[in-house]
Amino acid sequence: MNEPLVKVYSPSSTITYHEGAAKWALRYIEKYEPRKTSKADLSRIAGSGFHAGIGAWRKGLATPEKAADLAYTVVEKTILEREEKNFQYESDLIEQVETLPALVHITLLRFIEADPIPKDWKLIDVDPWLQEYACRPDEVWEVPSGAYTFVDYKFKPRLDKKYHAETLVDFDYDWQMYHYAWAVPLAYSKVLYDYHVGLVVAAPRFTPYLQAYTVDKENMRLWVKSSRQDWEDMAKIETGERYPAHNFVWRGRWGRDPYADAFTSCRLDPQLLREKYIKTGD
């Protein structure tokens, strides 16, 4: 195992930093979350249940039925906890929220039945916390050649067929995937040539994918160089050595950034922030 020379931040944290240093500081240092739940939030909630269920099944700790029950419980509990903390939902999302536990339950059962993992792969680890590298890949496998690979599942409650191909393309040279592809061979002292994304589409038609992506050596070199600079800058912001600059970009890939109001109408005023955001930690 190689010791990183800088503090390593998780993929989700670093990706948020790429969207803006001030947004990252608000989310990961000040611990503010938007009060209104988005479709992206629902996907993450559903994904947490799916990951819990598939992990228990992979480890041999649960039958398919028990794993699906676990997934249902995790989603239901997360929704209830968010309601207790006064998170809100847009009116067009209420029906999706109510049916989400059952959707994850049936999708997990269907996925286990269709399990796309090749039979000649050997399971090495499930949900390992690679502390030195601040990441947790879903599954680590050994392929017949002796090399290692990993599988990361992406759960989509709903995704129309016309968007499947472009969604899969987006995971090629993806920041999170390259973080795992950097960490796994270092943590396990094994070679890794590729990684796999298990895209699981629940509706309108259940569709599971297991897509392979080659790790490009030059892209990995650039990723390491960029990530170390990011992490150095993030650490300086966290310790107060550097101000988290605002990027003044209020719209992202999925529309208006849910943190935009924190800087525009709220102007980072704690009193105003409480109207649209919930502080989830100290």
Coordinates of C-alpha atoms in Angstrom, one line a residue:
M1 CA 0.0 0.0 0.0
N2 CA 1.4 3.4 -1.0
E3 CA 0.9 6.4 1.3
P4 CA -0.7 9.4 -0.4
L5 CA 1.4 12.6 0.0
V6 CA -1.7 14.8 0.5
K7 CA -5.0 14.5 2.3
V8 CA -7.3 12.6 0.0
Y9 CA -11.0 13.6 -0.3
S10 CA -13.8 11.3 -1.4
P11 CA -15.0 11.2 -5.0
S12 CA -18.3 12.8 -4.1
S13 CA -16.6 15.6 -2.2
T14 CA -14.1 16.3 -5.0
I15 CA -16.7 16.3 -7.7
T16 CA -18.7 18.8 -5.7
Y17 CA -15.6 20.9 -5.4
H18 CA -15.3 20.9 -9.2
E19 CA -18.8 22.5 -9.3
G20 CA -17.5 25.4 -7.1
A21 CA -15.3 25.8 -4.1
A22 CA -17.9 27.9 -2.2
K23 CA -20.6 25.3 -2.9
W24 CA -18.2 22.5 -1.7
A25 CA -17.5 24.5 1.5
L26 CA -21.2 25.1 2.1
R27 CA -22.0 21.4 1.6
Y28 CA -19.0 19.6 3.2
I29 CA -17.7 22.0 5.7
E30 CA -20.8 24.0 6.8
K31 CA -23.0 20.9 6.3
Y32 CA -25.9 22.6 4.5
E33 CA -28.3 20.6 2.3
P34 CA -31.1 22.0 0.2
R35 CA -34.5 21.7 2.0
K36 CA -36.3 20.6 -1.2
T37 CA -35.6 17.0 -2.3
S38 CA -34.7 16.7 -6.0
K39 CA -34.9 13.8 -8.5
A40 CA -31.1 13.4 -8.0
D41 CA -31.7 13.0 -4.3
L42 CA -34.3 10.3 -4.9
S43 CA -31.9 8.4 -7.1
R44 CA -29.3 8.5 -4.3
I45 CA -31.8 7.4 -1.7
A46 CA -32.9 4.5 -4.0
G47 CA -29.2 3.7 -4.7
S48 CA -28.4 3.4 -1.0
G49 CA -31.1 0.8 -0.6
F50 CA -30.0 -1.1 -3.7
H51 CA -26.4 -1.1 -2.5
A52 CA -27.3 -2.3 1.0
G53 CA -29.4 -5.2 -0.5
I54 CA -26.9 -6.3 -3.2
G55 CA -24.0 -6.1 -0.7
A56 CA -25.8 -8.3 1.8
W57 CA -26.6 -10.8 -0.9
R58 CA -23.0 -10.8 -2.4
K59 CA -21.6 -11.4 1.1
G60 CA -23.9 -14.4 1.6
L61 CA -25.6 -12.7 4.5
A62 CA -29.1 -12.7 2.9
T63 CA -31.3 -14.6 0.5
P64 CA -32.6 -12.6 -2.5
E65 CA -35.8 -12.1 -0.7
K66 CA -34.2 -10.9 2.6
A67 CA -31.8 -8.7 0.6
A68 CA -34.8 -7.1 -1.2
D69 CA -36.5 -6.6 2.2
L70 CA -33.3 -4.9 3.5
A71 CA -33.3 -2.6 0.5
Y72 CA -36.9 -1.7 1.0
T73 CA -36.2 -0.9 4.7
V74 CA -33.2 1.3 4.0
V75 CA -35.1 3.4 1.5
E76 CA -38.2 3.7 3.7
K77 CA -36.1 4.6 6.7
T78 CA -34.1 7.2 4.8
I79 CA -37.3 8.9 3.6
L80 CA -38.8 8.9 7.1
E81 CA -35.6 10.4 8.6
R82 CA -35.6 13.1 6.0
E83 CA -39.2 14.0 6.7
E84 CA -38.4 14.2 10.4
K85 CA -35.7 16.7 9.6
N86 CA -38.2 18.7 7.6
F87 CA -36.9 18.0 4.1
Q88 CA -39.6 18.7 1.6
Y89 CA -40.7 17.4 -1.8
E90 CA -42.0 19.0 -4.9
S91 CA -45.6 18.0 -5.6
D92 CA -44.6 16.1 -8.8
L93 CA -42.2 13.9 -6.7
I94 CA -44.6 12.9 -3.9
E95 CA -45.9 9.8 -5.8
Q96 CA -42.3 8.7 -6.7
V97 CA -41.4 9.0 -3.0
E98 CA -44.3 6.9 -1.9
T99 CA -43.5 4.1 -4.4
L100 CA -39.7 4.2 -4.2
P101 CA -39.2 1.5 -1.5
A102 CA -41.3 -1.0 -3.5
L103 CA -39.6 -0.1 -6.8
V104 CA -36.1 -0.8 -5.3
H105 CA -37.4 -4.0 -3.7
I106 CA -38.7 -5.6 -7.0
T107 CA -35.7 -4.2 -9.0
L108 CA -33.2 -5.9 -6.7
L109 CA -35.0 -9.2 -7.0
R110 CA -34.9 -8.9 -10.8
F111 CA -31.3 -7.9 -10.8
I112 CA -30.2 -10.8 -8.6
E113 CA -32.1 -13.2 -11.0
A114 CA -30.3 -11.6 -14.0
D115 CA -27.0 -11.2 -12.3
P116 CA -24.6 -10.1 -15.1
I117 CA -21.4 -10.8 -13.3
P118 CA -19.4 -13.5 -15.3
K119 CA -19.3 -16.9 -13.5
D120 CA -15.5 -17.2 -13.8
W121 CA -14.9 -14.0 -11.8
K122 CA -13.8 -14.4 -8.2
L123 CA -15.3 -12.0 -5.6
I124 CA -12.5 -10.3 -3.5
D125 CA -14.4 -7.6 -1.5
V126 CA -17.8 -6.0 -1.0
D127 CA -18.0 -2.3 0.0
P128 CA -14.4 -2.1 1.2
W129 CA -13.5 1.2 2.9
L130 CA -10.1 2.0 1.5
Q131 CA -9.2 4.5 4.2
E132 CA -5.9 5.8 2.8
Y133 CA -7.7 6.6 -0.5
A134 CA -11.0 7.9 1.0
C135 CA -13.2 5.7 -1.2
R136 CA -15.5 2.7 -1.1
P137 CA -15.9 0.8 -4.4
D138 CA -19.0 -1.4 -4.5
E139 CA -17.3 -4.7 -5.4
V140 CA -13.7 -5.8 -6.1
W141 CA -13.3 -8.8 -8.3
E142 CA -10.4 -10.9 -9.7
V143 CA -10.8 -11.9 -13.4
P144 CA -9.4 -15.1 -14.9
S145 CA -6.2 -13.4 -16.0
G146 CA -5.4 -12.7 -12.3
A147 CA -5.9 -8.9 -12.7
Y148 CA -8.3 -7.1 -10.5
T149 CA -11.3 -5.0 -11.6
F150 CA -14.2 -3.4 -9.7
V151 CA -17.9 -2.9 -10.3
D152 CA -19.7 0.2 -9.3
Y153 CA -23.5 0.2 -9.4
K154 CA -25.6 3.1 -10.6
F155 CA -29.3 2.8 -9.8
K156 CA -31.8 4.8 -12.0
P157 CA -35.4 4.7 -10.7
R158 CA -36.5 5.8 -14.2
L159 CA -34.5 6.3 -17.4
D160 CA -36.0 6.3 -20.9
K161 CA -34.4 3.9 -23.4
K162 CA -33.1 6.8 -25.6
Y163 CA -30.9 8.0 -22.7
H164 CA -29.3 4.6 -21.9
A165 CA -26.4 4.8 -24.4
E166 CA -25.3 8.3 -23.5
T167 CA -25.6 7.6 -19.8
L168 CA -23.1 4.7 -20.2
V169 CA -20.8 6.8 -22.3
D170 CA -20.6 9.3 -19.4
F171 CA -18.7 6.8 -17.2
D172 CA -15.7 6.6 -19.6
Y173 CA -12.9 8.7 -17.9
D174 CA -15.3 9.5 -15.1
W175 CA -13.8 11.2 -12.0
Q176 CA -15.3 8.8 -9.5
M177 CA -14.4 5.7 -11.6
Y178 CA -10.8 6.9 -12.0
H179 CA -10.5 7.5 -8.3
Y180 CA -11.4 3.9 -7.7
A181 CA -9.2 2.7 -10.5
W182 CA -6.3 4.6 -8.8
A183 CA -7.1 3.3 -5.3
V184 CA -7.8 -0.4 -5.9
P185 CA -4.5 -1.5 -7.4
L186 CA -2.6 0.5 -4.7
A187 CA -4.7 -0.9 -1.9
Y188 CA -4.6 -4.5 -3.0
S189 CA -1.1 -4.5 -4.8
K190 CA -2.7 -5.9 -7.9
V191 CA -2.8 -4.8 -11.5
L192 CA -6.0 -3.3 -12.8
Y193 CA -6.7 -2.7 -16.5
D194 CA -10.4 -1.8 -16.5
Y195 CA -13.4 -1.2 -14.5
H196 CA -17.1 -1.9 -14.8
V197 CA -20.3 0.0 -14.2
G198 CA -23.4 -1.9 -13.4
L199 CA -26.2 0.5 -14.6
V200 CA -29.5 -0.7 -13.2
V201 CA -32.6 0.9 -14.8
A202 CA -35.7 0.2 -12.8
A203 CA -38.4 1.8 -15.0
P204 CA -40.1 2.1 -17.4
R205 CA -38.6 -1.2 -18.3
F206 CA -36.1 -3.1 -16.0
T207 CA -32.7 -3.1 -17.8
P208 CA -29.4 -4.2 -16.2
Y209 CA -26.0 -3.4 -17.8
L210 CA -22.5 -4.4 -17.0
Q211 CA -20.3 -2.1 -19.1
A212 CA -16.5 -2.4 -19.2
Y213 CA -14.2 0.6 -19.5
T214 CA -10.4 0.6 -20.1
V215 CA -8.2 2.6 -17.8
D216 CA -6.0 4.8 -20.0
K217 CA -2.5 5.2 -18.5
E218 CA -2.1 8.8 -19.8
N219 CA -5.5 9.8 -18.6
M220 CA -4.7 8.3 -15.2
R221 CA -1.5 10.3 -15.0
L222 CA -3.4 13.5 -15.7
W223 CA -6.1 12.4 -13.2
V224 CA -3.5 11.9 -10.4
K225 CA -1.9 15.3 -11.2
S226 CA -5.2 17.1 -11.2
S227 CA -6.6 15.4 -8.1
R228 CA -3.5 16.1 -6.0
Q229 CA -3.8 19.8 -6.9
D230 CA -7.5 19.7 -6.0
W231 CA -6.9 18.0 -2.7
E232 CA -4.2 20.5 -1.8
D233 CA -6.5 23.4 -2.5
M234 CA -9.4 21.8 -0.6
A235 CA -7.3 21.2 2.4
K236 CA -6.2 24.8 2.5
I237 CA -9.9 25.9 2.4
E238 CA -10.8 23.4 5.1
T239 CA -8.1 24.8 7.4
G240 CA -8.9 28.4 6.6
E241 CA -5.8 29.2 4.7
R242 CA -7.7 29.9 1.5
Y243 CA -11.1 31.5 0.8
P244 CA -13.6 29.3 -1.1
A245 CA -14.1 31.4 -4.2
H246 CA -17.5 31.7 -5.8
N247 CA -17.7 30.5 -9.4
F248 CA -21.0 32.4 -10.2
V249 CA -22.3 29.5 -12.2
W250 CA -25.9 28.9 -11.1
R251 CA -27.1 26.3 -13.7
G252 CA -25.7 22.8 -14.1
R253 CA -26.3 19.8 -16.3
W254 CA -29.7 19.1 -14.6
G255 CA -30.9 22.7 -14.4
R256 CA -30.6 25.4 -11.7
D257 CA -28.1 24.4 -9.1
P258 CA -29.9 23.6 -5.8
Y259 CA -27.2 25.7 -4.0
A260 CA -27.7 28.7 -6.2
D261 CA -30.1 30.4 -3.8
A262 CA -27.5 30.2 -1.0
F263 CA -25.4 32.7 -2.9
T264 CA -28.0 34.8 -4.7
S265 CA -31.1 35.4 -2.6
C266 CA -29.6 34.2 0.8
R267 CA -26.2 35.8 0.3
L268 CA -24.8 33.2 2.8
D269 CA -26.7 34.9 5.6
P270 CA -27.3 32.2 8.3
Q271 CA -30.9 33.4 9.0
L272 CA -31.8 33.3 5.3
L273 CA -30.1 30.0 4.7
R274 CA -32.3 28.3 7.2
E275 CA -35.4 29.1 5.1
K276 CA -34.1 27.0 2.1
Y277 CA -31.4 24.8 3.6
I278 CA -31.1 22.4 6.5
K279 CA -27.9 22.2 8.5
T280 CA -27.2 18.5 8.9
G281 CA -24.1 18.7 11.1
D282 CA -21.9 20.9 13.2

